[in-house]
Coordinates of C-alpha atoms in Angstrom, one line a residue:
M88 CA -0.1 0.1 0.0
T89 CA 1.4 3.3 -1.0
K90 CA 2.0 5.7 1.9
Q91 CA 0.0 8.8 1.5
K92 CA 2.0 12.0 1.2
K93 CA 1.9 14.6 3.9
F94 CA 2.3 18.2 3.1
I95 CA 3.6 21.1 5.5
T96 CA 4.0 24.8 4.9
C97 CA 7.2 25.9 6.2
D98 CA 10.5 27.7 5.6
G99 CA 14.0 26.2 5.1
N100 CA 15.0 26.7 8.6
Q101 CA 11.8 24.8 9.8
A102 CA 12.5 22.0 7.3
A103 CA 16.2 21.5 8.5
A104 CA 15.1 21.7 12.2
H105 CA 12.4 19.0 11.6
I106 CA 14.8 16.5 10.1
S107 CA 17.6 17.3 12.6
Y108 CA 15.3 16.7 15.7
M109 CA 14.7 13.1 14.3
F110 CA 18.4 12.2 14.4
S111 CA 19.5 14.2 17.4
E112 CA 19.8 13.1 21.1
V113 CA 21.6 16.5 22.0
A114 CA 21.4 20.0 20.5
A115 CA 24.0 22.5 21.8
I116 CA 22.5 26.0 20.5
Y117 CA 23.4 29.7 20.6
P118 CA 21.3 32.1 18.3
I119 CA 22.7 34.1 15.4
T120 CA 20.8 35.3 12.4
P121 CA 19.5 33.9 10.3
S122 CA 19.8 30.4 11.8
S123 CA 18.2 31.2 15.0
T124 CA 14.8 29.7 14.3
M125 CA 16.2 26.4 13.7
A126 CA 17.3 26.1 17.4
E127 CA 14.1 27.8 18.5
Y128 CA 11.9 25.0 16.7
V129 CA 14.0 22.2 18.3
D130 CA 13.8 23.8 21.7
E131 CA 10.1 24.2 21.4
W132 CA 9.4 20.8 20.2
A133 CA 11.7 19.2 23.1
A134 CA 9.6 21.3 25.6
A135 CA 6.5 19.9 24.1
G136 CA 7.7 16.4 24.5
R137 CA 8.2 15.4 20.7
K138 CA 10.2 12.2 20.4
N139 CA 13.0 11.6 18.0
I140 CA 13.7 8.5 15.9
F141 CA 15.0 6.7 19.0
G142 CA 11.8 7.5 21.0
E143 CA 13.6 10.3 23.1
T144 CA 13.2 13.9 23.7
V145 CA 16.1 15.7 22.5
L146 CA 18.2 17.4 25.3
V147 CA 18.7 21.1 24.3
Q148 CA 21.5 23.2 26.0
E149 CA 22.0 26.9 25.1
M150 CA 25.6 27.9 25.6
Q151 CA 27.2 31.2 26.3
S152 CA 28.5 31.7 22.7
E153 CA 28.8 29.7 19.4
G154 CA 32.4 28.6 20.5
G155 CA 30.9 27.2 23.6
A156 CA 28.1 25.5 21.6
A157 CA 30.7 23.8 19.3
G158 CA 32.6 22.7 22.3
A159 CA 29.5 21.1 23.9
V160 CA 28.9 19.4 20.6
H161 CA 32.3 17.9 20.8
G162 CA 31.9 16.8 24.3
S163 CA 28.7 15.3 23.7
L164 CA 29.9 13.4 20.6
Q165 CA 32.7 12.0 22.5
A166 CA 30.1 10.7 25.1
G167 CA 28.5 8.8 22.4
A168 CA 25.4 11.0 22.0
L169 CA 24.2 12.1 18.3
T170 CA 24.6 15.9 18.6
T171 CA 23.6 18.9 16.3
T172 CA 23.9 22.4 16.2
Y173 CA 22.7 25.4 14.1
T174 CA 24.8 28.6 13.1
A175 CA 25.8 31.1 10.5
S176 CA 28.3 33.8 9.7
Q177 CA 30.7 34.8 12.6
G178 CA 29.2 32.1 14.7
L179 CA 30.5 29.4 12.3
L180 CA 34.0 31.0 12.4
L181 CA 33.9 30.7 16.2
M182 CA 33.3 26.9 15.7
I183 CA 36.2 26.2 13.5
P184 CA 38.7 25.1 16.1
N185 CA 36.2 22.5 17.2
M186 CA 35.2 21.5 13.7
Y187 CA 39.0 20.6 13.1
K188 CA 38.8 18.3 16.3
I189 CA 35.5 16.8 15.4
A190 CA 36.4 15.9 12.0
G191 CA 40.0 14.7 12.9
E192 CA 38.4 12.3 15.4
F193 CA 35.8 11.0 13.1
L194 CA 32.8 12.0 15.2
P195 CA 29.5 11.8 13.1
C196 CA 27.4 14.9 13.6
V197 CA 25.7 17.6 11.4
F198 CA 26.0 21.3 11.7
H199 CA 23.1 23.0 9.9
V200 CA 24.0 26.5 8.5
S201 CA 21.9 29.2 7.1
A202 CA 24.8 30.7 5.0
R203 CA 25.4 34.3 5.7
T204 CA 27.8 37.0 4.8
L205 CA 31.0 37.5 6.9
A206 CA 31.6 41.2 8.3
S207 CA 34.5 42.8 6.2
H208 CA 34.4 46.4 5.3
A209 CA 30.7 46.5 7.1
L210 CA 28.5 44.3 9.0
C211 CA 25.9 42.7 6.8
I212 CA 23.5 40.2 8.2
F213 CA 22.2 38.9 4.9
G214 CA 23.1 35.8 2.8
D215 CA 25.9 34.4 0.7
H216 CA 28.6 31.7 1.0
Q217 CA 31.3 33.6 2.7
D218 CA 30.9 31.7 6.1
V219 CA 30.8 28.0 4.8
M220 CA 33.6 28.8 2.5
S221 CA 35.7 29.7 5.3
A222 CA 35.2 26.5 6.9
R223 CA 35.6 24.2 3.9
Q224 CA 39.1 23.2 5.1
T225 CA 38.1 21.8 8.3
G226 CA 37.4 18.2 7.0
F227 CA 33.7 18.6 7.4
A228 CA 31.8 17.2 4.2
M229 CA 29.6 20.0 2.8
L230 CA 26.0 19.3 1.4
A231 CA 24.1 22.3 -0.2
E232 CA 20.4 22.8 -0.9
G233 CA 18.7 25.3 -3.2
S234 CA 14.9 24.9 -2.3
V235 CA 12.9 24.3 1.0
Q236 CA 11.9 20.8 -0.5
E237 CA 15.6 20.2 -1.1
V238 CA 16.3 21.1 2.5
M239 CA 13.7 18.5 3.8
D240 CA 14.9 15.8 1.5
L241 CA 18.7 16.1 1.8
A242 CA 19.2 17.2 5.4
G243 CA 18.2 13.6 6.4
V244 CA 21.0 12.5 3.7
A245 CA 23.6 14.4 5.8
H246 CA 22.5 12.8 9.1
L247 CA 22.4 9.3 7.6
A248 CA 25.6 9.7 5.7
T249 CA 27.6 10.9 8.7
I250 CA 26.8 8.0 10.7
K251 CA 27.9 5.5 8.2
A252 CA 30.8 7.6 6.8
R253 CA 32.1 8.8 10.3
V254 CA 32.7 12.0 8.6
P255 CA 30.9 15.1 10.1
F256 CA 28.6 17.2 7.7
M257 CA 28.0 20.9 7.3
N258 CA 24.5 21.0 5.7
F259 CA 23.9 24.5 4.2
F260 CA 21.4 26.5 2.5
D261 CA 21.1 30.3 1.6
G262 CA 20.3 32.5 4.6
F263 CA 17.4 34.8 4.2
R264 CA 16.4 33.2 0.9
T265 CA 16.0 29.5 1.4
S266 CA 16.1 29.8 5.3
H267 CA 13.1 32.3 5.2
E268 CA 11.3 31.3 2.0
I269 CA 8.0 29.6 2.9
Q270 CA 6.9 26.8 0.6
K271 CA 4.2 24.0 0.7
I272 CA 6.5 21.0 0.6
E273 CA 6.3 17.3 1.1
M274 CA 7.1 16.2 4.7
L275 CA 9.3 13.4 5.7
E276 CA 8.8 11.8 9.2
N277 CA 10.5 9.4 11.7
E278 CA 9.1 6.2 10.0
D279 CA 10.5 7.2 6.7
L280 CA 14.1 7.6 7.7
A281 CA 14.4 5.3 10.8
P282 CA 14.8 2.3 8.4
L283 CA 17.7 3.9 6.6
I284 CA 20.0 4.3 9.7
D285 CA 23.1 2.0 9.5
Q286 CA 22.5 0.3 13.1
E287 CA 26.0 -1.4 12.9
A288 CA 27.7 2.0 12.4
L289 CA 25.6 3.6 15.1
A290 CA 26.3 0.9 17.5
E291 CA 30.1 1.2 16.9
F292 CA 29.8 5.0 17.3
R293 CA 28.4 4.4 20.8
A294 CA 30.9 1.8 21.6
R295 CA 33.7 4.3 21.0
A296 CA 32.3 6.6 23.6
L297 CA 34.5 7.7 26.4
N298 CA 33.8 5.5 29.2
P299 CA 35.6 5.2 32.7
M300 CA 35.2 1.4 32.5
N301 CA 37.3 1.4 29.3
P302 CA 39.8 4.3 29.5
V303 CA 41.6 5.6 26.5
A304 CA 43.7 8.7 25.7
R305 CA 42.6 10.9 23.0
G306 CA 43.4 14.4 21.8
M307 CA 47.1 13.8 22.5
A308 CA 50.1 15.7 21.2
E309 CA 52.2 14.3 18.5
N310 CA 55.6 15.2 17.1
P311 CA 57.3 15.3 13.6
D312 CA 58.0 11.5 13.7
H313 CA 54.4 10.4 13.0
F314 CA 52.0 13.4 12.9
F315 CA 52.1 13.4 9.0
Q316 CA 51.4 9.7 8.8
H317 CA 48.5 9.8 11.0
R318 CA 47.0 12.9 9.2
E319 CA 47.1 11.1 5.9
S320 CA 45.2 8.1 7.4
C321 CA 41.9 9.8 6.9
N322 CA 42.2 9.5 3.2
N323 CA 40.0 6.4 2.9
Y324 CA 37.1 7.8 4.9
Y325 CA 36.7 10.8 2.6
E326 CA 37.2 8.8 -0.5
A327 CA 34.1 6.8 0.6
V328 CA 31.9 9.7 1.3
P329 CA 30.4 10.5 -2.3
A330 CA 29.4 6.9 -2.7
I331 CA 27.6 6.7 0.6
V332 CA 25.9 10.2 -0.1
E333 CA 24.9 8.9 -3.2
E334 CA 23.5 5.8 -1.9
Y335 CA 21.3 7.7 0.5
M336 CA 20.0 10.1 -2.1
N337 CA 18.9 7.1 -4.0
E338 CA 17.0 5.8 -0.8
I339 CA 15.5 9.2 -0.4
S340 CA 14.4 9.2 -4.2
K341 CA 12.6 5.8 -3.5
I342 CA 10.7 7.4 -0.7
T343 CA 9.8 10.8 -2.5
G344 CA 10.1 10.0 -6.1
R345 CA 12.3 13.2 -6.5
K346 CA 15.7 12.2 -8.1
Y347 CA 18.8 13.7 -6.6
G348 CA 22.4 13.3 -7.4
L349 CA 25.8 14.7 -6.2
F350 CA 25.5 17.0 -9.3
D351 CA 22.2 17.6 -10.9
Y352 CA 22.1 18.4 -14.5
Y353 CA 19.2 20.7 -16.0
G354 CA 18.6 21.8 -19.4
A355 CA 19.2 20.8 -23.0
E356 CA 20.7 17.3 -23.6
D357 CA 23.1 18.8 -26.2
A358 CA 24.1 21.9 -24.2
E359 CA 26.9 24.0 -25.4
R360 CA 26.8 26.6 -22.7
V361 CA 26.5 25.5 -19.2
I362 CA 26.4 27.3 -15.7
I363 CA 27.8 25.5 -12.6
A364 CA 26.3 26.9 -9.2
M365 CA 24.9 25.8 -6.0
G366 CA 22.1 27.1 -3.5
S367 CA 19.2 29.1 -4.4
V368 CA 20.5 30.6 -7.6
T369 CA 19.8 27.4 -9.3
E370 CA 16.0 28.1 -9.1
A371 CA 16.5 31.3 -11.1
A372 CA 18.8 29.5 -13.4
R373 CA 16.2 27.0 -14.3
E374 CA 13.7 29.6 -15.1
A375 CA 16.2 31.4 -17.4
I376 CA 17.1 28.0 -19.0
D377 CA 13.4 27.1 -19.7
H378 CA 13.0 30.3 -21.4
L379 CA 16.2 30.0 -23.6
V380 CA 15.5 26.4 -24.4
A381 CA 12.1 27.0 -25.6
N382 CA 13.6 29.5 -28.0
G383 CA 16.1 26.9 -29.3
E384 CA 19.2 27.7 -27.2
K385 CA 21.6 24.9 -26.1
V386 CA 22.2 25.8 -22.7
G387 CA 22.1 23.9 -19.3
L388 CA 22.9 24.0 -15.5
V389 CA 24.9 21.7 -13.1
A390 CA 23.6 22.2 -9.6
V391 CA 26.2 21.1 -7.0
H392 CA 24.8 19.4 -3.9
L393 CA 27.9 17.5 -2.4
Y394 CA 30.6 20.2 -2.5
R395 CA 33.0 18.6 0.0
P396 CA 34.5 16.0 -0.7
F397 CA 34.4 17.1 -4.3
S398 CA 33.9 14.1 -6.7
A399 CA 35.5 15.0 -10.0
K400 CA 34.1 11.7 -11.4
H401 CA 30.6 12.5 -10.6
F402 CA 31.0 16.1 -11.7
L403 CA 32.2 15.1 -15.0
A404 CA 29.6 12.7 -15.4
A405 CA 26.9 15.5 -14.8
V406 CA 28.4 17.8 -17.5
P407 CA 27.1 17.3 -21.1
K408 CA 29.7 16.1 -23.4
T409 CA 28.7 18.8 -25.8
A410 CA 29.5 21.7 -23.4
K411 CA 32.0 24.0 -24.9
R412 CA 31.6 27.1 -22.7
I413 CA 31.2 27.0 -18.9
A414 CA 30.6 29.9 -16.2
V415 CA 31.0 28.9 -12.7
L416 CA 29.0 31.1 -10.1
D417 CA 30.4 31.6 -6.8
R418 CA 28.6 33.3 -3.9
T419 CA 31.5 34.4 -2.2
K420 CA 34.7 36.6 -2.6
E421 CA 38.3 35.7 -2.0
P422 CA 40.4 38.9 -2.4
G423 CA 43.8 38.2 -4.0
A424 CA 42.8 34.6 -5.1
N425 CA 43.1 33.5 -8.8
G426 CA 39.3 32.7 -8.6
E427 CA 36.7 31.7 -6.1
P428 CA 36.5 28.2 -4.6
L429 CA 33.9 26.5 -6.8
Y430 CA 35.4 27.9 -10.0
L431 CA 38.9 26.6 -9.1
D432 CA 37.5 23.2 -8.3
V433 CA 35.8 23.1 -11.8
K434 CA 39.0 24.1 -13.6
D435 CA 40.8 21.3 -11.8
C436 CA 38.5 18.7 -12.8
F437 CA 39.1 19.6 -16.5
Y438 CA 42.8 20.2 -16.3
G439 CA 44.7 18.2 -18.8
Q440 CA 41.7 16.8 -20.7
E441 CA 41.5 17.1 -24.4
D442 CA 39.1 19.5 -25.9
A443 CA 38.3 20.9 -22.5
P444 CA 35.7 23.7 -22.6
V445 CA 36.5 27.5 -22.0
I446 CA 35.8 28.0 -18.2
V447 CA 35.2 31.5 -16.8
G448 CA 34.1 32.3 -13.2
G449 CA 31.8 35.1 -11.8
R450 CA 30.5 36.4 -8.3
Y451 CA 26.8 37.0 -7.5
G452 CA 24.5 37.5 -4.7
L453 CA 26.9 38.9 -1.9
G454 CA 24.9 40.3 1.0
S455 CA 21.7 38.9 -0.4
K456 CA 22.0 40.9 -3.4
D457 CA 19.1 39.7 -5.6
T458 CA 20.0 37.2 -8.5
T459 CA 17.3 37.3 -11.3
P460 CA 16.7 35.2 -14.3
A461 CA 17.7 38.3 -16.5
Q462 CA 21.0 38.3 -14.9
I463 CA 21.3 34.6 -15.6
L464 CA 20.7 35.5 -19.3
S465 CA 23.5 37.9 -19.1
V466 CA 25.7 35.1 -18.2
F467 CA 24.8 33.0 -21.0
E468 CA 25.2 35.8 -23.4
N469 CA 28.8 36.4 -21.9
L470 CA 29.5 32.6 -22.8
A471 CA 28.4 33.2 -26.3
L472 CA 31.2 36.0 -27.0
P473 CA 34.4 35.1 -28.6
M474 CA 36.3 35.9 -25.5
P475 CA 33.8 35.5 -22.5
K476 CA 34.7 37.8 -19.7
N477 CA 36.3 36.2 -16.7
Q478 CA 36.1 37.2 -13.0
F479 CA 32.9 38.9 -13.7
T480 CA 30.0 40.1 -11.4
I481 CA 26.4 40.2 -11.9
G482 CA 23.6 42.0 -10.1
I483 CA 25.5 45.1 -9.8
V484 CA 27.1 48.0 -11.7
D485 CA 30.8 47.9 -10.9
D486 CA 31.9 51.4 -12.1
V487 CA 35.1 51.3 -10.2
T488 CA 36.9 48.0 -11.3
F489 CA 34.6 47.3 -14.1
T490 CA 33.8 43.7 -13.4
S491 CA 30.1 43.6 -14.0
L492 CA 28.4 42.2 -16.9
P493 CA 25.8 44.4 -18.8
Q494 CA 22.6 44.7 -17.2
K495 CA 19.5 43.6 -19.1
E496 CA 15.9 44.5 -18.6
E497 CA 14.1 42.3 -16.1
I498 CA 11.6 39.9 -17.8
A499 CA 8.7 38.0 -16.2
L500 CA 9.2 34.3 -16.4
G501 CA 7.3 31.4 -14.7
G502 CA 4.5 30.6 -17.1
E503 CA 0.7 31.1 -17.2
G504 CA -1.3 31.7 -14.2
M505 CA 1.5 32.9 -11.9
F506 CA 0.3 35.8 -9.6
E507 CA 2.8 38.3 -8.3
A508 CA 2.3 41.1 -5.7
K509 CA 4.1 43.3 -3.4
F510 CA 2.7 44.2 -0.2
Y511 CA 3.8 47.3 2.0
G512 CA 3.3 47.4 5.9
L513 CA 4.3 49.7 8.6
G514 CA 5.5 48.6 12.0
A515 CA 7.4 45.8 13.6
D516 CA 4.3 43.4 13.5
G517 CA 4.5 43.3 9.7
T518 CA 7.3 40.9 10.0
V519 CA 5.2 38.5 12.1
G520 CA 2.2 39.0 10.0
A521 CA 3.8 38.3 6.8
K522 CA 4.9 35.0 7.8
I523 CA 1.5 34.1 9.4
V524 CA -0.3 35.1 6.3
S525 CA 2.1 32.9 4.2
M526 CA 1.3 29.9 6.6
A527 CA -2.2 30.3 6.1
M528 CA -1.9 30.2 2.2
P529 CA 0.0 27.1 1.4
Y530 CA -2.0 26.8 -2.0
L531 CA -0.5 30.0 -3.2
G532 CA 3.1 28.8 -3.6
T533 CA 6.3 30.5 -2.8
R534 CA 6.5 33.2 -0.1
Y535 CA 9.9 35.0 -0.2
R536 CA 10.2 38.1 1.9
S537 CA 12.7 40.6 0.6
G538 CA 13.5 43.9 2.4
G539 CA 15.6 45.7 4.9
A540 CA 16.7 44.5 8.4
S541 CA 13.1 45.1 9.6
P542 CA 10.8 44.0 6.5
S543 CA 7.3 44.6 7.0
G544 CA 4.1 42.5 6.1
F545 CA 0.4 42.7 7.1
D546 CA -1.4 44.5 9.8
C547 CA -5.0 43.2 10.7
S548 CA -7.0 45.0 8.0
G549 CA -4.3 44.1 5.5
F550 CA -4.6 40.3 6.5
T551 CA -8.4 40.4 6.0
M552 CA -8.4 42.3 2.7
Y553 CA -5.6 40.0 1.4
L554 CA -7.5 36.9 2.5
Y555 CA -10.8 37.8 1.0
A556 CA -9.1 39.0 -2.3
Q557 CA -7.1 35.8 -2.7
L558 CA -10.0 33.5 -2.0
G559 CA -12.4 35.5 -4.1
Y560 CA -14.9 36.3 -1.5
S561 CA -16.7 39.6 -0.7
L562 CA -16.8 40.8 2.9
P563 CA -20.5 40.8 3.7
H564 CA -21.7 41.4 7.2
S565 CA -24.9 39.5 7.7
A566 CA -26.8 37.3 10.4
T567 CA -25.4 33.9 11.4
A568 CA -28.4 32.0 9.9
Q569 CA -27.7 33.6 6.4
Y570 CA -24.1 32.3 6.4
R571 CA -25.2 28.8 7.4
N572 CA -27.6 28.9 4.6
C573 CA -25.0 29.8 2.2
G574 CA -23.1 26.7 3.1
Y575 CA -20.8 27.7 5.9
A576 CA -22.1 25.0 8.2
V577 CA -19.0 22.8 8.4
A578 CA -19.0 21.3 11.8
K579 CA -16.0 22.1 14.1
A580 CA -15.3 18.4 14.4
D581 CA -15.0 18.1 10.5
L582 CA -12.5 20.9 10.1
Q583 CA -9.6 20.6 7.8
P584 CA -6.5 22.8 7.3
G585 CA -7.2 25.7 4.9
D586 CA -11.0 26.0 5.9
L587 CA -12.3 29.5 6.3
V588 CA -13.6 29.7 9.8
F589 CA -16.3 32.3 11.0
F590 CA -17.3 33.6 14.4
S591 CA -20.2 35.7 15.5
D592 CA -20.0 38.9 17.4
S593 CA -22.1 39.9 20.3
S594 CA -24.9 40.8 18.0
H595 CA -24.9 37.4 16.5
A596 CA -23.7 38.5 13.1
I597 CA -20.6 37.3 11.5
G598 CA -18.0 39.4 13.0
H599 CA -14.8 37.5 12.6
V600 CA -13.0 35.2 10.1
G601 CA -9.8 33.2 10.3
I602 CA -8.3 30.2 8.6
Y603 CA -7.9 26.8 10.3
I604 CA -4.3 25.4 10.2
G605 CA -4.8 22.1 12.0
N606 CA -4.1 21.0 15.7
G607 CA -7.0 23.1 16.7
Q608 CA -5.6 26.4 15.8
I609 CA -6.6 29.2 13.7
I610 CA -4.7 32.2 12.1
H611 CA -6.8 35.4 12.2
A612 CA -6.6 39.2 12.6
R613 CA -7.2 39.9 16.2
Y614 CA -8.1 43.5 16.1
S615 CA -8.3 44.0 19.9
V616 CA -4.5 43.9 20.0
G617 CA -3.9 45.1 16.4
K618 CA -1.9 41.9 15.3
V619 CA -2.3 38.9 13.0
M620 CA -2.0 36.0 15.4
I621 CA -2.5 32.2 16.0
D622 CA -5.0 31.1 18.5
S623 CA -6.7 27.9 19.8
L624 CA -10.1 27.1 18.9
S625 CA -10.7 25.8 22.3
A626 CA -10.4 29.2 23.9
S627 CA -13.5 30.2 25.4
Y628 CA -14.3 33.1 23.0
Y629 CA -13.7 31.2 19.9
A630 CA -15.5 27.9 21.3
S631 CA -18.5 29.9 22.2
R632 CA -18.8 31.9 19.1
Y633 CA -18.0 29.4 16.4
V634 CA -20.6 29.7 13.5
G635 CA -19.1 27.3 10.7
A636 CA -16.7 27.1 8.0
K637 CA -16.4 27.1 4.4
R638 CA -14.4 24.3 2.7
I639 CA -11.7 25.7 0.4
A640 CA -10.9 23.3 -2.6

């Protein structure tokens, strides 16, 4: 019997937290934007008594800093407990000393990172890959996702693979893009992933735990006579990682029907111009590629998932043999280098090969600078030139060092039936309101909020107007009986998520409306406090004034 799919409306942080909770026995946390909500979710679920795959409630411990959190992770792993943490930016940098130790001691764990800018000439709390690229030398495997659904699917791959491979993983996705983008996605649950755990490898991990009854010495100092030899002894473990990750990707594909590889190709089978990238930019690239392929262009994209260890064999197998020009897009900057990290990895893969394609590199999206399909079109146009520009930038006009490609006029891509809108709100409540409204509208698709450090969303009136406009309802104010006669008499016991719920006011007219989101909760505009909020139907006010609900197909 085919398992019924379950769906959830969430952002990337919640998806990562949901999966990590399953595999974690301990979570050592310290908040930093934009990763904080991952730890908050885990803390909330633990307080509510949610059980992980092992039937236990996760032990959550907030430390005094990210350095302390990483140290707690290290110690907990040495004690034989599967442990996780969540971080970004300077927080990740503070964890690097412990990351070297965790990797060097073959301790399986996953660090979930909402990739964020590092402070350089100025502080910037927004997204790019500068932080994760600063930790790529630690020995952690690195797994990247480009969408909320990919986070749900591949975060589990990181947890499963680290147990079997004994190599720790850094699972990362774009901060303030994937981390805060709200999507309706398919949800994986404990029973989906529990059978995939390598129980023998897990038992061996627990058996290696520090135990006063079986004393061992670890973390000793070594001298020149044998340090080098011991450092090289890790090679076999890292060589095994790509095959292990690929194995678990295939297992996830059997469950979800979505196919993943270490490197995923998208585009024309005979593509001559190809972009290499990882993270959320791959979503914009796919839209541009669909547009170009529909117009007869031979273009494509290779989306990178397993960045470390970088498997040249799997990468070369993903690139079409017809490729003549390649542009590698990095979301980081390394001043003084001959190129950014992904670009140099790609060039190395083609080194010495006959008829190797022309390879150029470019930078995009630093500090959450938007990257649009029009900018991707510029990259493909650059590749079509007799001498494509190398070390270029997109998304900005560089009138100082002239690295930028020509800006193109933005074009609307995405197909028929797409509705796009921009809402403006005032006040701090807008941030919460925007997310709550998005939670209530899973059938409307992507919810990506773009703005300053304090983006606004919806106030009460905005929520109500938005709700009725999107659902195609007018806003009458009539007697309860009239609403029942119009088909609003869905019983409270029969409510389903997405139902439009109505309540009477003191005059017995319909005075309030909300959306049922499951678990006995509604999202509604509470005018008494001027906020869009989530409340329980069991609260006395809502329990006594419930009129009925309208089923939304």
